[in-house]
Coordinates of C-alpha atoms and ligand atoms in Angstrom, one line a residue:
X324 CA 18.4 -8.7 98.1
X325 CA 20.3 -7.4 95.3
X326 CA 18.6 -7.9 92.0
X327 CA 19.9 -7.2 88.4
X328 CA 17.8 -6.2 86.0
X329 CA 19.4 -6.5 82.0
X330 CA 17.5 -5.2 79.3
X331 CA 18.2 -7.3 76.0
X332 CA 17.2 -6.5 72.6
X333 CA 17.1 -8.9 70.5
X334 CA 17.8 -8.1 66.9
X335 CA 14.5 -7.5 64.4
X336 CA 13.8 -10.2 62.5
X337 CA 12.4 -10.1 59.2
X338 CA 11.7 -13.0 57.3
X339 CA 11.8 -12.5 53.7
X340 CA 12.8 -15.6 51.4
X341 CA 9.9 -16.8 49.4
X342 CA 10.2 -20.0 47.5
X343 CA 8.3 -21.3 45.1
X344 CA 5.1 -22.8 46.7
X345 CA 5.6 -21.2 50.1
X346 CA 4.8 -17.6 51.5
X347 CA 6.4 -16.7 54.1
X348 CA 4.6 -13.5 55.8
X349 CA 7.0 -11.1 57.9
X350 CA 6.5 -11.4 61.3
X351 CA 7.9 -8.8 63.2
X352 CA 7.9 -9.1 66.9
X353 CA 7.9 -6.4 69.5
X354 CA 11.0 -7.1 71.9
X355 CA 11.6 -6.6 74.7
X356 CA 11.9 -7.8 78.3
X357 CA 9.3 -9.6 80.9
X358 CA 10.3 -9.1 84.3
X359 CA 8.6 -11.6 86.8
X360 CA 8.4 -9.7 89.9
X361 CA 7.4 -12.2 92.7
X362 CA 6.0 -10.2 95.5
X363 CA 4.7 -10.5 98.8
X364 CA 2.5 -7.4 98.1
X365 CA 1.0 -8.0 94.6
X366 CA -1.7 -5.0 95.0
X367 CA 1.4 -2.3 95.5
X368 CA 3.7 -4.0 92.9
X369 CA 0.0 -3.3 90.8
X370 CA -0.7 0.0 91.5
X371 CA 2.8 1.5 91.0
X372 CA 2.8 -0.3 87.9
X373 CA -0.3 1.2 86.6
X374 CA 0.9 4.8 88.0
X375 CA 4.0 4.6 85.5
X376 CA 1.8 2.9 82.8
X377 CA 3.5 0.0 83.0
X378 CA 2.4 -2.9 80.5
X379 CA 1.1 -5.9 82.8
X380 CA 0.6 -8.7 80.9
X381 CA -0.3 -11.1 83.9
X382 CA -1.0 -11.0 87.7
X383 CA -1.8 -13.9 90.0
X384 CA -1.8 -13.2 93.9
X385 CA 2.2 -14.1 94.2
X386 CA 3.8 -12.8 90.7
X387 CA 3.4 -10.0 88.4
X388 CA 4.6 -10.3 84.8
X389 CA 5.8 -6.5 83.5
X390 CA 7.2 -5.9 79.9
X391 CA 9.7 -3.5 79.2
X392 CA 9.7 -2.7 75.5
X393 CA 12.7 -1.3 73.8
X394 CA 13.4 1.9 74.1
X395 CA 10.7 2.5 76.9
X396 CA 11.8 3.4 80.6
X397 CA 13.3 1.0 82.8
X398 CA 11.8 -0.7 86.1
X399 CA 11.3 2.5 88.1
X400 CA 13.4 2.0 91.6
X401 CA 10.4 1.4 93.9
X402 CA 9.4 -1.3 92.2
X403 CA 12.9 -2.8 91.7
X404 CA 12.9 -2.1 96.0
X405 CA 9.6 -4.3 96.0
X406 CA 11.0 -7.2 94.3
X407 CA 12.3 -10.4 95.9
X408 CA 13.6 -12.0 92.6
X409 CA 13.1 -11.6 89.5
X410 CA 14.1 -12.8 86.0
X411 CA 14.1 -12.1 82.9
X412 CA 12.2 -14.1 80.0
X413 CA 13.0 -12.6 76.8
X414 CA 11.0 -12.1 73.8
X415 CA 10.4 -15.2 71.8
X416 CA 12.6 -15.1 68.6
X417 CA 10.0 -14.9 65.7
X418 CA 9.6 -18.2 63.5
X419 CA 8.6 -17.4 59.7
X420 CA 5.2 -18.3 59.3
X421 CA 4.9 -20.3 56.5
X422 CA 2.0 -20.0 53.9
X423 CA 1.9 -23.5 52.4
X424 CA -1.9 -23.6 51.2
X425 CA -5.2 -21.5 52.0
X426 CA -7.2 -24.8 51.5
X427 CA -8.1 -26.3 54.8
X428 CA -9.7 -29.1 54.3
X429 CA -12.6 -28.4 56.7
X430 CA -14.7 -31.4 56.4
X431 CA -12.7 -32.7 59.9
X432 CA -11.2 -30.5 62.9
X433 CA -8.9 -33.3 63.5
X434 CA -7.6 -33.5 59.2
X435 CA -7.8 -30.0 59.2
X436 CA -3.7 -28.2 58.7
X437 CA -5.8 -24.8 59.7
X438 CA -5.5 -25.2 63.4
X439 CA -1.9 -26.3 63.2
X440 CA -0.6 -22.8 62.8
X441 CA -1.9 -19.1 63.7
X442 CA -3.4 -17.1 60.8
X443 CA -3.1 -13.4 59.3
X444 CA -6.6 -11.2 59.3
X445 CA -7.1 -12.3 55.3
X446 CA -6.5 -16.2 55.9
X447 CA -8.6 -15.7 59.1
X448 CA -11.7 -14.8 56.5
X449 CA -11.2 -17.1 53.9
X450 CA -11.3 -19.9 56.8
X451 CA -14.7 -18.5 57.7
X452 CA -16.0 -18.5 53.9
X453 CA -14.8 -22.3 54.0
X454 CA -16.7 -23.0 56.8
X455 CA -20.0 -21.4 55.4
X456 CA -19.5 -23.2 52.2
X457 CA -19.3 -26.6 53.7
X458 CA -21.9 -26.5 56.3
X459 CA -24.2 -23.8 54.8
X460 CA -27.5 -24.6 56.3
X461 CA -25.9 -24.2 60.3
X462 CA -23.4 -21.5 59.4
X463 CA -23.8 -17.5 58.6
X464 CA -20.9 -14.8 58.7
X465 CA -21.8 -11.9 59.3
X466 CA -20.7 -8.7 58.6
X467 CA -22.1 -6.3 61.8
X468 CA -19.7 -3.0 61.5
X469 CA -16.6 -1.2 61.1
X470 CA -13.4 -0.7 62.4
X471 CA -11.6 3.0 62.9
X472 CA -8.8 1.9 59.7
X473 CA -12.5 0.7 57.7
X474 CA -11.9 -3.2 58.3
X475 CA -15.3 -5.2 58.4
X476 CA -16.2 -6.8 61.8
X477 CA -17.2 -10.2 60.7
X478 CA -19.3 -12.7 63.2
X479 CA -20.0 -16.0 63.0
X480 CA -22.9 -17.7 63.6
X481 CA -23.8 -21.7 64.0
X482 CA -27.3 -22.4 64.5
X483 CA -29.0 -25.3 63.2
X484 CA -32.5 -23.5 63.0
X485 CA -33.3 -20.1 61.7
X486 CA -32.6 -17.5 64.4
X487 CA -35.0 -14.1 64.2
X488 CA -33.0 -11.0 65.0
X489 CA -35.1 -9.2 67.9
X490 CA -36.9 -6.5 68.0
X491 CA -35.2 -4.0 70.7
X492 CA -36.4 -1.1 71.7
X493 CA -34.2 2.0 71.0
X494 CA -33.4 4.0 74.2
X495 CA -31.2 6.1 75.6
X496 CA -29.0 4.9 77.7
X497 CA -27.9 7.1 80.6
X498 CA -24.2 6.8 81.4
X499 CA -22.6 7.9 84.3
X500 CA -18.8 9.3 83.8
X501 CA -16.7 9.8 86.9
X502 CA -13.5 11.7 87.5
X503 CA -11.2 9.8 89.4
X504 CA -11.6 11.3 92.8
X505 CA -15.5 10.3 92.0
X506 CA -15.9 14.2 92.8
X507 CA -17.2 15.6 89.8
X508 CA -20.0 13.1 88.0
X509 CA -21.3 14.1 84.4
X510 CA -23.9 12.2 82.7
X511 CA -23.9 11.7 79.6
X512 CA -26.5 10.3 77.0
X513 CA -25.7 7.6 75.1
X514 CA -27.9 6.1 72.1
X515 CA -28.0 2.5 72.6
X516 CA -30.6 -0.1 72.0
X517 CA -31.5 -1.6 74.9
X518 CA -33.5 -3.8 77.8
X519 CA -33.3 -7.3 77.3
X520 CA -36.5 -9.6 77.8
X521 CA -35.9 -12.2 80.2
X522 CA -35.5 -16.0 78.2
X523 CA -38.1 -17.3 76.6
X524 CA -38.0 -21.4 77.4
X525 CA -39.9 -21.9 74.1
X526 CA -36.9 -20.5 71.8
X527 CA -32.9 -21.6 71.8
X528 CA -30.3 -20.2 73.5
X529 CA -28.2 -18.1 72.6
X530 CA -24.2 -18.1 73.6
X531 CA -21.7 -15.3 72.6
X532 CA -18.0 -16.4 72.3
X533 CA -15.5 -13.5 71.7
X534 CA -12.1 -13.8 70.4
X535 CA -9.0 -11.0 71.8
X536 CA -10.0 -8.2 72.4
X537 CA -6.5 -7.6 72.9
X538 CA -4.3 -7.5 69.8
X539 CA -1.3 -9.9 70.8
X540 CA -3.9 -12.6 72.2
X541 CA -3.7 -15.1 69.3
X542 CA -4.5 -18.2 71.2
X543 CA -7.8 -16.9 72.3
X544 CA -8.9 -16.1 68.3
X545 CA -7.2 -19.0 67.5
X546 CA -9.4 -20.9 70.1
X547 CA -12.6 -19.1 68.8
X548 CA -12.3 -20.5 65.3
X549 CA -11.7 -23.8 66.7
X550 CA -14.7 -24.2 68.8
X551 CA -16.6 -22.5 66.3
X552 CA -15.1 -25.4 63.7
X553 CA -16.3 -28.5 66.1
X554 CA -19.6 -26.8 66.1
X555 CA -19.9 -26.9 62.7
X556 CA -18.7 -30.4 62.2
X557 CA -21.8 -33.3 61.3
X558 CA -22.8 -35.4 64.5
X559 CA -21.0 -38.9 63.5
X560 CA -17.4 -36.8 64.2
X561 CA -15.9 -37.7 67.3
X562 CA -14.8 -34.1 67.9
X563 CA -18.3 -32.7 67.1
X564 CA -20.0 -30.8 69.4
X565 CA -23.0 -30.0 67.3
X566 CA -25.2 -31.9 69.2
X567 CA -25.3 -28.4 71.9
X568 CA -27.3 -27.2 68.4
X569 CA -30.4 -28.4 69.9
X570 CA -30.8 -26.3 72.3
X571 CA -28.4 -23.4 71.6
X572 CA -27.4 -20.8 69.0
X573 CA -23.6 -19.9 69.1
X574 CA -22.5 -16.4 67.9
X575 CA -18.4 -16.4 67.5
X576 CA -16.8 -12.9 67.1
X577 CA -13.3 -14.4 66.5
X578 CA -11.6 -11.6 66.3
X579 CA -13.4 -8.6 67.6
X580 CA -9.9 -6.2 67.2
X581 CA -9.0 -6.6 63.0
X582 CA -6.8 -3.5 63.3
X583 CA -4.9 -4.2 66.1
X584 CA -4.7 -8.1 64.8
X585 CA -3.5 -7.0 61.6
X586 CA -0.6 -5.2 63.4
X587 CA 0.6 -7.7 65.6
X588 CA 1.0 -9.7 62.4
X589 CA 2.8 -6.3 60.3
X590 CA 4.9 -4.7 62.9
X591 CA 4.6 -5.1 66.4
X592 CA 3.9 -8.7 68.2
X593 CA 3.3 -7.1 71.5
X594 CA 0.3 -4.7 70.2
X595 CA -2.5 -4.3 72.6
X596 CA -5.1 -1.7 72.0
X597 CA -7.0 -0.7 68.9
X598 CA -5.5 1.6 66.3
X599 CA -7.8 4.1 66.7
X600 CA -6.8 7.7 66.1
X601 CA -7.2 10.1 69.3
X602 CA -7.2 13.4 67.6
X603 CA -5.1 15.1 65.6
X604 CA -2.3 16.0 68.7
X605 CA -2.9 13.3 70.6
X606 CA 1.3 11.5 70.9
X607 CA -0.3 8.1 70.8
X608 CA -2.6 6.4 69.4
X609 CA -5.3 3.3 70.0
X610 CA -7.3 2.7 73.1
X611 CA -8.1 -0.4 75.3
X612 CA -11.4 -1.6 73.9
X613 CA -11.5 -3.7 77.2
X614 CA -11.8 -0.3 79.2
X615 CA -13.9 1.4 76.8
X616 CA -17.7 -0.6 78.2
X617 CA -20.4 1.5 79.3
X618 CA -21.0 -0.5 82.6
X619 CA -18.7 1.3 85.5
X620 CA -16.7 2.7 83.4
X621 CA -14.0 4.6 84.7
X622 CA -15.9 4.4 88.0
X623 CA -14.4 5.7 91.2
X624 CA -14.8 2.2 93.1
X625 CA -12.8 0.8 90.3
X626 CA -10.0 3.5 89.9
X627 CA -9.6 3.5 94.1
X628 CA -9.5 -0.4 93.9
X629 CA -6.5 -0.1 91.2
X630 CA -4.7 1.7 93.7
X631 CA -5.1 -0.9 96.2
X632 CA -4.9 0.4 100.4
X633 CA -2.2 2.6 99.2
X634 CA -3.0 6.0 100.0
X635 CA 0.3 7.2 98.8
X636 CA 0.0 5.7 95.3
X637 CA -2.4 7.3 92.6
X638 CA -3.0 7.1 88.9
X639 CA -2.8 10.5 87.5
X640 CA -6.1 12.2 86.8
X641 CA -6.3 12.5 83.3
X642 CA -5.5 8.7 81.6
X643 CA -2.5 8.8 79.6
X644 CA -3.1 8.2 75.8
X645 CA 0.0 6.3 75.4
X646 CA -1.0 3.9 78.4
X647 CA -2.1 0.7 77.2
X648 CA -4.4 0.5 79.4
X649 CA -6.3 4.2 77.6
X650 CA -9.7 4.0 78.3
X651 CA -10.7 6.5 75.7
X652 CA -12.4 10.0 76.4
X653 CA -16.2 8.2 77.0
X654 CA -17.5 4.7 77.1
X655 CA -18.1 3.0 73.4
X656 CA -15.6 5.4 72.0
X657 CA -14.0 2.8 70.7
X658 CA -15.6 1.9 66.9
X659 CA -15.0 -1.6 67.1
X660 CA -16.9 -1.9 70.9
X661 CA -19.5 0.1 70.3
X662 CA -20.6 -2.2 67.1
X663 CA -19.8 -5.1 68.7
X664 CA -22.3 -3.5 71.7
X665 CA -24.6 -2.3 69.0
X666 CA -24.6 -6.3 67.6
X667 CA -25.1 -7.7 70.6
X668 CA -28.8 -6.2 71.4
X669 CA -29.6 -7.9 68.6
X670 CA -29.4 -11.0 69.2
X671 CA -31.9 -13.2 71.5
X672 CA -32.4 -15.0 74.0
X673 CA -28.6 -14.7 75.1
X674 CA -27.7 -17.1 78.1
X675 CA -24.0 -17.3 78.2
X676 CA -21.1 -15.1 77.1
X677 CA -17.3 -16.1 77.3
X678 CA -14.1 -14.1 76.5
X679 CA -11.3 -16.1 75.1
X680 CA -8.0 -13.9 76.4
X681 CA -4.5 -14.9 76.9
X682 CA -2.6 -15.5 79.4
X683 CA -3.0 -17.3 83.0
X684 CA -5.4 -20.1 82.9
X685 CA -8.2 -19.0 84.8
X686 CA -11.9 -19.0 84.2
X687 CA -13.7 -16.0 85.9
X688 CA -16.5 -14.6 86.5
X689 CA -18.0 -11.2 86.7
X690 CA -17.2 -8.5 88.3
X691 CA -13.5 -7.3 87.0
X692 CA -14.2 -3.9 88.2
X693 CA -14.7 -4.4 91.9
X694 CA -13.5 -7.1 94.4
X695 CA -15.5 -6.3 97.1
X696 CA -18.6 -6.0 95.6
X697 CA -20.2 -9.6 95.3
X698 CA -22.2 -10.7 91.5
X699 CA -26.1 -12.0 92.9
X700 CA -25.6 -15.1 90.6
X701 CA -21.8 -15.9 91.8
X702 CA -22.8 -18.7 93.7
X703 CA -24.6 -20.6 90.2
X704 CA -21.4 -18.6 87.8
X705 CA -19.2 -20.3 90.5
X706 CA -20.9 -23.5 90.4
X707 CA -20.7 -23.9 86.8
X708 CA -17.2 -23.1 86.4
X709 CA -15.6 -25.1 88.9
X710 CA -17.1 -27.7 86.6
X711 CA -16.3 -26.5 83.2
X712 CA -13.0 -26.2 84.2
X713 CA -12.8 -29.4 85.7
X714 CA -14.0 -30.6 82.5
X715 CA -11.0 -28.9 80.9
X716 CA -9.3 -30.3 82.8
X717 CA -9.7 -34.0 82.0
X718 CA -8.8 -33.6 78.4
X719 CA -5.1 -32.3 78.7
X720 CA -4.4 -31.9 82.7
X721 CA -4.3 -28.3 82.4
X722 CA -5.2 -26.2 85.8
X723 CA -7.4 -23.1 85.8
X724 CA -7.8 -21.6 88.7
X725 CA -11.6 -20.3 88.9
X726 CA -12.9 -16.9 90.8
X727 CA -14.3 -13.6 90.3
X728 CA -12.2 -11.6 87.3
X729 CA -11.1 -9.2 90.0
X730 CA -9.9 -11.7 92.4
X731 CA -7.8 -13.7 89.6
X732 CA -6.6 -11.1 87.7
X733 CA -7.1 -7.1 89.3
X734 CA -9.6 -4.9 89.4
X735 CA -10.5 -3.3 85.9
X736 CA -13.2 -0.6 84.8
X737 CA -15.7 -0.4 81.8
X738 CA -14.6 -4.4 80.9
X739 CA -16.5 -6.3 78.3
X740 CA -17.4 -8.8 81.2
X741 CA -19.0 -7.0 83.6
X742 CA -21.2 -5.2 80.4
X743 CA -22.7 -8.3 79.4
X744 CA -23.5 -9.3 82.6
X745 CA -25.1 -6.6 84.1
X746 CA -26.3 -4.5 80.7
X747 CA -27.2 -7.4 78.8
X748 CA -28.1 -9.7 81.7
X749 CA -26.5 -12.9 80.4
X750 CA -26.2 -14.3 83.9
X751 CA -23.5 -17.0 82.8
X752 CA -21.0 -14.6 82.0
X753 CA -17.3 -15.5 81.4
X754 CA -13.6 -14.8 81.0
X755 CA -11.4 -17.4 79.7
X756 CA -7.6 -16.9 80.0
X757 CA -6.3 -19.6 77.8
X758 CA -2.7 -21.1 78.2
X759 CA -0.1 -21.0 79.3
X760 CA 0.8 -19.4 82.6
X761 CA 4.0 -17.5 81.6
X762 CA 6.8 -19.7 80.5
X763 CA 5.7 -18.4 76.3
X764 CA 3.1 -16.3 77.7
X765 CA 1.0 -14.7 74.6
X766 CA 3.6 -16.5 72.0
X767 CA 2.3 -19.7 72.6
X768 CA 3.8 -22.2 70.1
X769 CA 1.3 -22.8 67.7
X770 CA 1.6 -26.8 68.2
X771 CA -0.7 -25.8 71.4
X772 CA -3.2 -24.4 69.2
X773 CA -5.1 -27.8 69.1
X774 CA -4.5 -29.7 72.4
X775 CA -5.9 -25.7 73.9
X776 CA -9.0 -25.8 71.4
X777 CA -9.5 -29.7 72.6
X778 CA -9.6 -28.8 76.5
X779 CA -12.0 -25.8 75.3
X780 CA -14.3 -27.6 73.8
X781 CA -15.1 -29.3 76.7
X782 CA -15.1 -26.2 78.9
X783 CA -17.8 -25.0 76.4
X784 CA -19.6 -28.6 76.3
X785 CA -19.7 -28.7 80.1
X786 CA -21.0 -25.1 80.8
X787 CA -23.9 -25.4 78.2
X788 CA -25.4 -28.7 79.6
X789 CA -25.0 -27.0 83.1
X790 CA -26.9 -24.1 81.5
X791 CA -29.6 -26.5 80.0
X792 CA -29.5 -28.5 82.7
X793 CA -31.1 -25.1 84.8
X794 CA -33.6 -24.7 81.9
X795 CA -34.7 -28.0 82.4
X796 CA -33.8 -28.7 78.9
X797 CA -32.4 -32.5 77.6
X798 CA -30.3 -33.6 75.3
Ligands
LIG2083 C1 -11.0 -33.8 53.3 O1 -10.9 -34.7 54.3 C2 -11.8 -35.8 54.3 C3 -11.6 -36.6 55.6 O2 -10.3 -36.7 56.0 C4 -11.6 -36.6 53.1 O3 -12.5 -37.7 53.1 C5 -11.8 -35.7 51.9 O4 -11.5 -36.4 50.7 C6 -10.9 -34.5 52.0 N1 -11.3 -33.5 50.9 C7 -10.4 -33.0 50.1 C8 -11.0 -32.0 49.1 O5 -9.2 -33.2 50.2
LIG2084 C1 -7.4 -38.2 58.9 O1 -6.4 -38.6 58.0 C2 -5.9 -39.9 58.2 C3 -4.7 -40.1 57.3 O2 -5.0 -39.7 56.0 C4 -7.0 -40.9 58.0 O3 -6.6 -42.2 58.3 C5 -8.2 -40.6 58.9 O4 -9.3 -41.4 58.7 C6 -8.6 -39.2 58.8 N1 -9.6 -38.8 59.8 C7 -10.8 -38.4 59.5 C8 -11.7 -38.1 60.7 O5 -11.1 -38.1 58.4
LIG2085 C1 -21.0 -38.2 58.6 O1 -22.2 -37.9 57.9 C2 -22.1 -37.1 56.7 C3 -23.5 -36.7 56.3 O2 -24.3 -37.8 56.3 C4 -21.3 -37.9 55.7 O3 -21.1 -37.1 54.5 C5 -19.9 -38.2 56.3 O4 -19.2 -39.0 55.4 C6 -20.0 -38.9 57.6 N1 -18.7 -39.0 58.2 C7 -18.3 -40.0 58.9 C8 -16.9 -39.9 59.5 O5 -19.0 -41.0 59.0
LIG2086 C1 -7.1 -3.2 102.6 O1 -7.0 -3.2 104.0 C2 -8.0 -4.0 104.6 C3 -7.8 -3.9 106.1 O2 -6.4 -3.8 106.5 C4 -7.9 -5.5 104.2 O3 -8.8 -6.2 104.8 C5 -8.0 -5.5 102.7 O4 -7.8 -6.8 102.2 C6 -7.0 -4.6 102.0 N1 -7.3 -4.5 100.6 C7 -6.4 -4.6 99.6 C8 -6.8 -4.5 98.2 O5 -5.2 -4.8 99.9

């Protein structure tokens, strides 16, 4: 079949009138083209996307979503030969953001203007001091690191007792880097604190929420603060899911990529990676903080998975810098993930993790960076998220489709996912891919900021009892 494919630029958009009361922040978007390529052969359509470093913002087993930016190379002809149809969604036409007030009003999550609109890095931080000093004896932000351009890493925490940072014994930890061919293996030491102790049933437990990783994810920050908000909120609120307090401590990173963040807001919507300088040739810059774990990272099951059963397809040897999908030179190379790794270790008695990411509405499950190789606790993980996202479900009617991260999305080395579950041993481990499934993809309208927080609430509601229930804990 004959397909066209039109590239269409839409013009940059600055916003720039301020009036009186109102700031309205420039919002420049990155445009540019999606192509939806619906494909009979999804893993092929994958792996020659990743050979041209393509930018693949979504894969499910019958389409793959492909952005184009301006000025970047067009669909290479044996993909275009691949494709049964296609079309082209363009780049959503920034709104101005409009800056009315900084005060939130956050004594209710359903009163509160905050979650009506997304938020720049500085309003972002003022929301958390808001929090703190209205609920001060269950909230803490802290601040845990830095980033590479020297922006704090903030986290938040809502406990309702005092939590004791653990000890943790200091090891090395012995990392294992692959070429891609697996032929050459160098090892490599790398300091990092280490060896969890198994739960203790006597203490709370603890649950690690991340925000996007990758820049252009808003909704999945977005979603952070709000969960992190209804957590916060006094029992006699309807929306209030403090009463999981009893048994659990919740540690938000809402947004774990403040460069990157920052960016997407400043000069490119469509930013994915850090902002990490690679050295003082290197063409690009930034790396994929999602690539850049020290569990399998870069590991030759992964990289042979990537290229699917085709023999005739392979990524080049050396990763491209200017690939969005840059996994950096070695594992934690990244500033930003090796604090955030660094962080982690200290806190205890961790029993579930979940990533908040945009887009495709799916809840998975370790591992990302195999699909043949089967998690021990995917039978229980599986269990408890067909539940949670039944759960979700009832709230709004939205579908999530529920499976291992590599068999809903594609196989992916050195993810934040499989680290937590298998370095840090948090055995309900999660990814999250928010709304929608395409239609705005990661410029979801921000008047789906609240009904998404709502239905994620109740994912996050429904996997902690399931994890108390286990413990043989009540509420
Ligand atoms: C905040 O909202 C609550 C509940 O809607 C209201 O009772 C309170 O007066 C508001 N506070 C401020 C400072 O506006
Ligand atoms: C939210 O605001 C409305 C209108 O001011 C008010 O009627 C309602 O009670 C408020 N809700 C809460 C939970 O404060
Ligand atoms: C909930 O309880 C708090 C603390 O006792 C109180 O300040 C607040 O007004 C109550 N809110 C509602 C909606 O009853
Ligand atoms: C590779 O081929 C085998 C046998 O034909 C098949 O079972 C498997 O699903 C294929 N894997 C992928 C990723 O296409």
């Amino acid at each position: 079949m004959a397909t066209t494919y039109i590239l269409s630029f839409l013009a940059l958009t600055v916003a720039n009138v301020v009036a009186a009361e109102q700031q309205v922040l420039p919002n420049v978007l990155g445009n540019g083209v999606v192509n939806r390529l619906e494909s009979s052969d999804v893993p092929r359509v994958l792996a020659l996307a990743n050979r041209h470093d393509l930018d693949v913002w979504h894969a499910s087993d019958s389409n793959v979503d492909i952005y184009l930016p301006p000025g970047g190379p067009s669909l290479p002809d044996e993909l275009k030969k691949l494709t049964r149809t296609s079309w082209i969604v363009p780049a959503a036409q920034p709104e101005p953001l409009v800056r009315v007030s900084t005060e939130w009003n956050v004594s209710t999550v359903v009163n509160s203007t905050f979650h009506d609109n997304y938020h720049p890095i500085e309003e972002v931080k003022d929301f958390m001091k808001q929090l703190v000093a209205v609920y001060p004896s269950t909230t803490q932000l802290t601040n845990f690191g830095q980033t590479a351009e020297g922006r704090e890493l903030l986290a938040l925490t809502i406990s309702s007792g005092v939590y004791n940072l653990q000890e943790v014994d200091e090891v090395e930890e012995e990392i294992v880097e692959e070429d891609f061919q697996g032929k050459k293996k160098k090892k490599t030491k790398h300091s990092r604190k280490k060896t969890r102790p198994p739960l203790r049933v006597t203490e709370k437990l603890g649950v690690v929420i991340i925000g996007a990783q990758h820049a252009r994810e808003w909704i999945g920050s977005s979603t952070a603060l709000y969960l992190a908000h209804t957590l916060s909120l006094h029992r006699n609120d309807s929306q209030s899911l403090s009463k999981l307090l009893d048994h659990f401590d919740f540690h938000f990173i809402p947004i774990p990529n403040p460069d990157g963040y920052d960016y997407t807001w400043k000069t490119d919507r469509y930013w994915y990676k850090n902002r990490q300088a690679l050295g003082p040739h290197a063409k690009c810059l930034g790396l994929d903080m999602n690539r850049n774990w020290g569990y399998k990272w870069r590991s030759s099951v992964a990289l042979a998975e990537t290229s699917g059963n085709n023999s005739d397809i392979q990524s080049s040897e050396t990763p491209n810098p200017c690939s969005q999908f840059y996994p950096g030179v070695r594992p934690f190379e990244s500033s930003e993930v090796n604090d955030i790794a660094n962080w982690i270790t200290t806190l205890p008695n961790l029993a579930a993790f979940v990533e908040l990411r945009s887009y495709g509405q799916m809840l998975s499950s370790p591992y990302s960076y195999s699909c043949k190789r089967l998690a021990k606790d995917a039978e229980d993980q599986i269990e408890a998220a067909i539940g949670a996202s039944q759960a979700l479900h009832s709230v709004h009617g939205t579908e999530f489709k529920v499976g291992s991260l590599c068999s809903t999305l594609y196989p992916a080395h050195g993810n934040m996912l499989d680290w937590m579950y298998k370095r840090e041993g948090i055995k309900y481990s999660y990814v999250a891919h928010l709304r929608d499934t395409g239609t705005h993809g990661f410029t979801l309208p921000p008047k789906w900021i609240r009904p998404t927080g709502e239905e994620t609430s109740r994912l996050v509601d429904y996997l902690s009892r399931f994890i108390a229930k286990q413990a043989k804990r009540e509420f």
